[in-house]
Coordinates of C-alpha atoms and ligand atoms in Angstrom, one line a residue:
M101 CA 0.0 0.0 0.0
Q102 CA 1.3 3.4 -0.9
I103 CA 0.9 6.1 1.7
H104 CA 0.5 9.7 0.5
E105 CA 0.7 12.6 2.8
T106 CA 0.4 15.3 0.1
I107 CA -2.3 16.2 -2.4
A108 CA 0.4 16.3 -5.1
G109 CA 1.5 12.7 -4.2
L110 CA -2.0 11.3 -4.3
R111 CA -2.7 13.1 -7.6
A112 CA 0.5 11.7 -9.1
A113 CA -0.5 8.2 -8.0
R114 CA -3.9 8.7 -9.5
A115 CA -2.4 9.8 -12.8
R116 CA -0.1 6.7 -12.8
A117 CA -3.2 4.4 -12.4
G118 CA -3.9 5.4 -16.0
P119 CA -7.1 6.2 -17.9
G120 CA -10.1 3.9 -17.7
K121 CA -9.2 2.6 -14.2
R122 CA -12.1 2.8 -11.8
L123 CA -11.2 4.4 -8.5
A124 CA -13.1 4.0 -5.2
L125 CA -12.6 6.4 -2.3
V126 CA -13.4 5.4 1.3
P127 CA -13.0 8.5 3.6
T128 CA -12.4 7.8 7.3
M129 CA -11.1 9.5 10.4
G130 CA -9.0 6.4 11.3
N131 CA -9.1 4.2 14.3
L132 CA -10.4 1.6 11.9
H133 CA -12.7 -1.3 12.9
D134 CA -14.4 -4.1 11.0
G135 CA -17.1 -1.7 9.7
H136 CA -14.4 0.3 7.9
V137 CA -12.8 -3.0 6.6
A138 CA -16.2 -4.1 5.2
L139 CA -16.4 -0.7 3.3
M140 CA -12.9 -1.3 1.9
T141 CA -13.9 -4.8 0.8
Q142 CA -17.1 -3.5 -0.8
A143 CA -15.0 -0.8 -2.5
R144 CA -12.6 -3.4 -3.8
A145 CA -15.6 -5.2 -5.5
H146 CA -16.6 -2.0 -7.3
A147 CA -13.3 -0.6 -8.5
D148 CA -9.8 -1.3 -9.9
Q149 CA -8.1 0.6 -7.1
V150 CA -9.1 1.7 -3.6
I151 CA -8.0 4.9 -2.0
A152 CA -8.7 5.1 1.8
T153 CA -8.3 8.4 3.6
I154 CA -7.5 9.1 7.2
F155 CA -8.0 12.6 8.4
V156 CA -9.5 13.8 11.6
N157 CA -11.4 16.8 10.4
R158 CA -11.4 19.6 12.9
L159 CA -14.2 21.4 10.9
Q160 CA -16.9 18.9 11.9
F161 CA -16.2 19.0 15.6
R162 CA -17.7 21.7 17.8
P163 CA -15.7 23.3 20.6
G164 CA -15.8 21.0 23.6
E165 CA -16.3 17.9 21.5
D166 CA -13.7 15.1 21.2
F167 CA -11.5 16.4 18.4
E168 CA -8.4 16.4 20.6
K169 CA -9.0 13.0 22.1
Y170 CA -10.4 11.4 19.0
P171 CA -8.6 8.0 18.9
R172 CA -5.6 8.0 16.5
S173 CA -4.0 4.6 15.7
F174 CA -2.2 5.1 12.5
A175 CA 0.2 2.1 12.5
A176 CA -2.6 -0.4 13.3
D177 CA -4.8 1.3 10.7
C178 CA -2.2 1.0 8.0
E179 CA -1.9 -2.8 8.8
R180 CA -5.7 -3.2 8.5
L181 CA -5.8 -1.3 5.2
A182 CA -2.9 -3.2 3.7
A183 CA -4.5 -6.5 4.7
A184 CA -7.8 -5.4 3.1
G185 CA -5.9 -4.9 -0.2
V186 CA -6.2 -1.1 -0.3
E187 CA -3.7 0.3 -2.8
H188 CA -3.5 3.9 -1.6
L189 CA -3.9 5.7 1.7
F190 CA -4.2 9.5 1.7
A191 CA -3.3 10.7 5.2
P192 CA -2.7 14.4 5.1
D193 CA -2.0 16.6 8.1
E194 CA -4.0 19.7 8.9
T195 CA -1.7 22.1 7.1
E196 CA -2.0 20.0 3.9
M197 CA -5.8 20.0 4.0
Y198 CA -6.2 23.5 5.5
P199 CA -3.0 25.5 4.6
Q200 CA -5.0 28.6 5.5
P201 CA -8.3 28.8 7.4
Q202 CA -11.1 27.4 5.2
T203 CA -13.3 30.3 4.2
Y204 CA -15.4 28.6 1.6
H205 CA -17.8 26.0 2.9
I206 CA -20.5 23.6 1.7
E207 CA -23.6 24.6 3.6
P208 CA -26.2 21.9 3.5
P209 CA -29.8 23.2 3.9
P210 CA -31.1 23.3 7.5
E211 CA -34.0 21.0 6.7
Q212 CA -31.4 18.3 6.1
A213 CA -28.5 19.4 8.3
G214 CA -30.2 21.2 11.1
I215 CA -32.3 18.3 12.3
L216 CA -31.5 15.2 14.3
D217 CA -27.7 15.2 14.8
G218 CA -27.5 18.6 13.2
E219 CA -29.7 20.0 15.9
F220 CA -27.4 18.7 18.6
R221 CA -24.2 19.3 16.7
P222 CA -24.8 22.6 14.9
G223 CA -22.3 23.0 12.0
H224 CA -21.3 19.3 12.0
F225 CA -22.7 18.5 8.6
R226 CA -21.2 21.7 7.1
G227 CA -17.8 20.5 8.3
V228 CA -18.4 17.0 6.9
A229 CA -19.7 18.2 3.5
T230 CA -16.8 20.7 3.2
V231 CA -14.1 18.1 3.9
V232 CA -15.8 15.5 1.7
M233 CA -16.1 17.9 -1.2
K234 CA -12.4 18.7 -0.8
L235 CA -11.5 14.9 -0.7
F236 CA -13.6 14.4 -3.8
Q237 CA -11.8 17.2 -5.6
I238 CA -8.4 15.9 -4.5
A239 CA -9.0 12.2 -5.3
Q240 CA -11.5 12.5 -8.1
P241 CA -12.9 9.0 -7.5
D242 CA -15.5 7.3 -9.6
I243 CA -17.3 5.9 -6.6
A244 CA -17.2 6.7 -2.9
L245 CA -18.4 4.6 0.1
F246 CA -19.8 5.7 3.4
G247 CA -21.2 3.7 6.3
K248 CA -25.0 3.7 6.8
K249 CA -24.4 4.0 10.6
D250 CA -24.0 7.7 9.9
Y251 CA -27.3 7.7 8.0
Q252 CA -27.9 11.5 8.0
Q253 CA -24.3 12.0 6.8
L254 CA -24.9 9.6 3.9
M255 CA -28.0 11.5 3.0
V256 CA -26.3 14.9 3.0
I257 CA -23.4 13.6 0.9
C258 CA -25.8 12.0 -1.6
N259 CA -27.7 15.2 -2.0
M260 CA -24.5 17.3 -2.3
V261 CA -23.3 15.0 -5.1
R262 CA -26.6 15.2 -6.9
E263 CA -27.0 19.0 -6.6
F264 CA -23.4 19.7 -7.6
N265 CA -23.6 17.2 -10.5
L266 CA -20.4 15.4 -9.3
P267 CA -19.7 12.4 -11.4
I268 CA -19.3 10.1 -8.4
E269 CA -21.4 7.2 -7.5
I270 CA -22.2 7.1 -3.7
V271 CA -22.6 3.7 -2.1
G272 CA -23.8 3.1 1.5
G273 CA -22.2 0.2 3.5
E274 CA -24.4 -1.8 5.9
T275 CA -23.7 -1.2 9.6
V276 CA -21.4 -3.8 11.1
R277 CA -22.4 -4.9 14.6
A278 CA -20.7 -6.7 17.5
A279 CA -22.4 -10.1 18.4
D280 CA -24.5 -8.3 21.0
G281 CA -25.8 -5.8 18.5
L282 CA -23.7 -2.8 19.3
A283 CA -22.9 -0.9 16.1
L284 CA -19.1 -0.7 15.6
S285 CA -17.8 2.8 16.0
S286 CA -14.4 4.3 16.6
R287 CA -16.0 5.9 19.7
N288 CA -16.9 2.6 21.3
G289 CA -13.4 2.5 22.8
Y290 CA -14.4 5.4 25.1
L291 CA -16.9 3.1 26.9
S292 CA -16.0 1.6 30.3
A293 CA -16.4 -2.1 30.8
V294 CA -19.8 -1.6 32.6
E295 CA -20.9 0.9 29.9
R296 CA -19.9 -1.6 27.2
T297 CA -22.3 -4.1 28.7
E298 CA -25.1 -1.6 28.7
A299 CA -24.4 -0.1 25.2
P300 CA -26.3 -2.8 23.1
R301 CA -29.5 -1.5 24.7
L302 CA -29.5 1.2 22.0
F303 CA -29.8 -1.5 19.3
R304 CA -32.4 -3.4 21.3
V305 CA -34.7 -0.4 21.8
L306 CA -34.4 0.5 18.1
T307 CA -35.2 -3.1 17.2
K308 CA -38.4 -2.9 19.4
V309 CA -39.4 0.3 17.5
I310 CA -39.1 -1.2 14.1
D311 CA -40.7 -4.5 15.1
A312 CA -43.7 -2.5 16.4
V313 CA -43.9 -0.5 13.1
R314 CA -43.6 -3.7 11.1
G315 CA -46.4 -5.1 13.3
G316 CA -48.7 -2.2 12.3
A317 CA -48.1 0.4 15.1
R318 CA -48.6 3.9 13.7
D319 CA -48.4 6.2 16.8
F320 CA -44.8 7.2 16.0
P321 CA -44.4 9.7 18.9
L322 CA -45.5 7.1 21.4
L323 CA -43.0 4.6 20.0
E324 CA -40.2 7.2 20.2
Q325 CA -41.2 8.2 23.7
G326 CA -41.2 4.5 24.8
A327 CA -37.7 4.1 23.5
I328 CA -36.5 7.4 25.1
S329 CA -38.0 6.3 28.5
E330 CA -36.3 2.9 28.4
L331 CA -33.0 4.5 27.7
Q332 CA -33.5 7.2 30.4
G333 CA -34.5 4.4 32.8
N334 CA -31.2 2.7 32.3
G335 CA -28.9 5.7 32.8
W336 CA -28.8 7.1 29.2
V337 CA -29.2 10.7 28.2
P338 CA -30.9 10.5 24.8
D339 CA -30.6 13.4 22.4
Y340 CA -33.4 11.9 20.2
V341 CA -35.1 8.8 19.0
A342 CA -36.9 9.6 15.8
L343 CA -38.9 7.7 13.2
R344 CA -38.3 9.4 9.8
K345 CA -38.8 8.9 6.1
K346 CA -35.8 7.1 4.7
L347 CA -35.5 9.3 1.6
D348 CA -35.2 12.7 3.2
L349 CA -35.4 12.2 7.0
Q350 CA -38.5 14.3 7.2
L351 CA -41.5 13.5 9.5
P352 CA -43.6 10.6 8.2
S353 CA -47.3 10.5 8.2
A354 CA -49.1 7.4 9.5
H355 CA -49.5 5.9 6.0
D356 CA -45.9 6.4 4.9
S357 CA -43.7 3.3 4.4
G358 CA -39.9 3.3 3.9
L359 CA -39.0 4.5 7.4
V360 CA -35.9 4.6 9.4
V361 CA -35.6 5.0 13.2
L362 CA -32.5 7.0 14.3
A363 CA -31.1 7.6 17.7
A364 CA -28.4 9.5 19.5
A365 CA -27.8 9.1 23.2
R366 CA -25.1 9.6 25.8
L367 CA -23.9 6.8 28.0
G368 CA -21.6 8.4 30.5
S369 CA -19.5 10.7 28.5
T370 CA -19.8 8.7 25.3
R371 CA -22.3 9.8 22.6
L372 CA -23.5 6.8 20.5
I373 CA -25.6 6.9 17.4
D374 CA -27.4 4.1 15.6
N375 CA -30.3 3.6 13.2
L376 CA -32.4 0.8 11.7
E377 CA -34.3 0.8 8.5
V378 CA -37.9 -0.5 8.7
Ligands
PAF460 O1 -17.7 9.4 8.8 C1 -16.6 9.9 9.0 O2 -15.6 9.2 9.4 C2 -16.3 11.3 8.7 O3 -17.5 12.1 8.9 C3 -15.8 11.6 7.2 C4 -16.9 11.1 6.2 C5 -14.6 10.8 7.0 C6 -15.5 13.0 7.0 O4 -14.6 13.5 7.9

């Protein structure tokens, strides 16, 4: 695997790949787990060469969030990527990505980026969309893959690509879970042993919600409140549990199908997110 720390280095490698080669991009912030590896494997199936990126993007963190302590495990990440058959790793530092403060941004519309996670992390999706647009311009991939665990992020990126007519196919990778249901996340490492035992409850309460919807329940606020109460009763501080339309994450009416239930909740100092499609 070739490691590129500069934009010029990655672009030169891209040029060497030659015309007609299909390139897949898998952007990450590192501390890779099996969910990332599954994305790399999926990328491999779609493309001639896979470019992974590792960059902890300051723009998408709010003051007081975990930018400084975000887990960084570069050597182990490189081993995992090489074992997954990734050809190129783009791992720039901050001065390479932001040689001067970024003054131009991609501003996703509030109805997509100001709801759910965007309500609790204002500016988060602006930071994500801006760095993803930069990565797209730098790597110029044919296809890019993102995990469905970050469901709202995937929706924002799909809409950005469509509205800017970027010639990039966006593919969502299924969420990879531990045997007890906990969605794999780089932030799971923050959990204490006791919290790790409690953490799969998030998956279980979401499963209850989608089972109820599949069984014909249509009082969505009641289902959301039931899930919130169960989390609160077990020491969680939920930001939201929300049943939404899959396509645009807007509020569904009782006769809508194609739903997704999304949640974000704090367990101790760790904020976990998850979702399940109905
Ligand atoms: O999902 C992530 O890891 C990040 O939000 C992304 C897409 C790499 C942008 O920094």
